[in-house]
C-alpha positions as a Markdown table, in Angstrom:
| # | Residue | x | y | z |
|---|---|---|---|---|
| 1 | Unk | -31.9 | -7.1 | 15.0 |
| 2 | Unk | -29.0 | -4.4 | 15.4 |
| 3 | Unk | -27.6 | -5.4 | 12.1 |
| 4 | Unk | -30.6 | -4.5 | 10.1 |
| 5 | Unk | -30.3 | -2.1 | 7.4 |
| 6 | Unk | -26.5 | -2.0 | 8.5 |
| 7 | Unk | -24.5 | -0.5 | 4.4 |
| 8 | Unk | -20.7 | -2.7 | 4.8 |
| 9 | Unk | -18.0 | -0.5 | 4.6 |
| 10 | Unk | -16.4 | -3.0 | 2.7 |
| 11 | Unk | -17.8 | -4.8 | -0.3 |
| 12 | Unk | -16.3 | -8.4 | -1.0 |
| 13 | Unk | -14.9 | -10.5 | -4.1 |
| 14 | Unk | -11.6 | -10.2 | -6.1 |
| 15 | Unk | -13.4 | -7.5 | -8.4 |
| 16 | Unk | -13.3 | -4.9 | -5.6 |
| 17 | Unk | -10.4 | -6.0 | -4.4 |
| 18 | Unk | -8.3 | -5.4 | -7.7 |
| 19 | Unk | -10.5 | -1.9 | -7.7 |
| 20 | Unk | -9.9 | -1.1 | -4.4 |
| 21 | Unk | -5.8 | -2.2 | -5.1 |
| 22 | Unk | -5.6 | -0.7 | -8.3 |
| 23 | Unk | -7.4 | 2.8 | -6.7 |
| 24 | Unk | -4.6 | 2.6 | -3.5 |
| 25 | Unk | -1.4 | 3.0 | -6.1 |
| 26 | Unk | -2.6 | 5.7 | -8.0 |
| 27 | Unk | 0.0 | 8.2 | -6.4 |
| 28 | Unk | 3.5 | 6.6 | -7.0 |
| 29 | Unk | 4.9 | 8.5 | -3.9 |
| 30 | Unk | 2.4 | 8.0 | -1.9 |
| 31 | Unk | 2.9 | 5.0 | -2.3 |
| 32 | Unk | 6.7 | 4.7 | -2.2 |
| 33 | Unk | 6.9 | 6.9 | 0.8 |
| 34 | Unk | 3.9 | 5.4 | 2.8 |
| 35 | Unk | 4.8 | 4.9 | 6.2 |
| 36 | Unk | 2.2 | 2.9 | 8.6 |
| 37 | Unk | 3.0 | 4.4 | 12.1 |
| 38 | Unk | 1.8 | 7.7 | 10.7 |
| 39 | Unk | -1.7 | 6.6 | 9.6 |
| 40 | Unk | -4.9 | 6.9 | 11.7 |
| 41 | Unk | -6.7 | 3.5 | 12.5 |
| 42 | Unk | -9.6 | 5.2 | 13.4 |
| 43 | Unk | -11.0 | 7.9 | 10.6 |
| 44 | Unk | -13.8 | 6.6 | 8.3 |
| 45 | Unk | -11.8 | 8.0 | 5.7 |
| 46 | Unk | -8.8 | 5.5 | 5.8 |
| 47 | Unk | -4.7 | 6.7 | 5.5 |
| 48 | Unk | -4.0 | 3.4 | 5.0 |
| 49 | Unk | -4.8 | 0.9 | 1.5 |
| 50 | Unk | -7.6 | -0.3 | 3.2 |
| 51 | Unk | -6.7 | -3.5 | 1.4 |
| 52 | Unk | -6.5 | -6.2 | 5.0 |
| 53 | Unk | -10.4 | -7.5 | 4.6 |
| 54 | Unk | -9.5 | -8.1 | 1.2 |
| 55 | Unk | -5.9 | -10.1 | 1.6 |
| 56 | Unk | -7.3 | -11.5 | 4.8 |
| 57 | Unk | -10.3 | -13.1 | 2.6 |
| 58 | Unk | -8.6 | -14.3 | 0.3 |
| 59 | Unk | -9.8 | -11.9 | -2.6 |
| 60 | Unk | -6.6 | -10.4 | -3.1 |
| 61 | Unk | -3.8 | -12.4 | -3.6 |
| 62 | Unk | -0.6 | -11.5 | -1.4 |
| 63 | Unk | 1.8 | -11.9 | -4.5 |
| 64 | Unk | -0.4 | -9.8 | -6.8 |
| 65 | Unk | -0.3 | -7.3 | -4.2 |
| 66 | Unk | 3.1 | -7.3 | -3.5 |
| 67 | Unk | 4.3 | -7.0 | -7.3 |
| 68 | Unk | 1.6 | -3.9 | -8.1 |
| 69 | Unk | 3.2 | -2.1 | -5.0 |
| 70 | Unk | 6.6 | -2.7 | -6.3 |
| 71 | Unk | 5.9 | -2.0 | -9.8 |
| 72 | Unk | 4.0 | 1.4 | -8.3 |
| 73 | Unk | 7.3 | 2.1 | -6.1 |
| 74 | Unk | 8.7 | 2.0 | -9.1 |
| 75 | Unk | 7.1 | 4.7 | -11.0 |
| 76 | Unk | 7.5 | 7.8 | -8.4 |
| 77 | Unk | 10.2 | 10.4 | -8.6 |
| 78 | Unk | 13.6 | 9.8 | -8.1 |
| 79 | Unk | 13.5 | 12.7 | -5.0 |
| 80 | Unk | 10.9 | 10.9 | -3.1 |
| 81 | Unk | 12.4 | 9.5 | 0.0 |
| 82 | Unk | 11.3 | 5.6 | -0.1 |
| 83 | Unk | 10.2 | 4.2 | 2.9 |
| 84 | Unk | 11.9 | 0.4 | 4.0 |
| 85 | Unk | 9.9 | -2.5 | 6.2 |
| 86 | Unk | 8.6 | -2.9 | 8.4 |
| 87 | Unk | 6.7 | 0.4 | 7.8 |
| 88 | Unk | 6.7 | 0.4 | 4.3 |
| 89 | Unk | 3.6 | -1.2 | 2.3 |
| 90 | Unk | 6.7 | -3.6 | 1.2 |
């Protein structure tokens, strides 16, 4: 079959997810400045969180994810230009 000996690019369970969420906030203005129009849909090395199979899954909760980008937001320099929805990760 085609999907024999197929590696997922994305591995499941609230685990990863809250490694994969917790890995996507480690730059404060990245974060805080993130603007989705600007990101590339197609590279296999992601501009975005990569986060959607996990909130659309259920293994990451919406709310948790919502608060860790706020608290992230948060933490980056006052000169870092914020971006504001809908492009934001907000």
């Amino acid at each position: 079959s085609d999907c024999q000996n197929l590696t997922p690019l994305v591995r499941g369970g609230e685990t990863k997810a809250l490694e994969s969420l917790k890995t996507s906030l480690q730059k404060p203005s990245w974060v805080a400045s993130f603007e989705k129009p600007k990101t590339s849909c197609t590279s296999l090395n992601p501009s975005t969180t990569a986060l959607s199979p996990y909130l659309s899954m259920g293994c990451l909760s919406p709310r948790t994810t919502w608060h860790a980008i706020s608290n992230t937001i948060q933490k980056a320099p006052a000169n870092v230009t914020k971006s504001k929805p809908p492009v934001s990760l907000h």
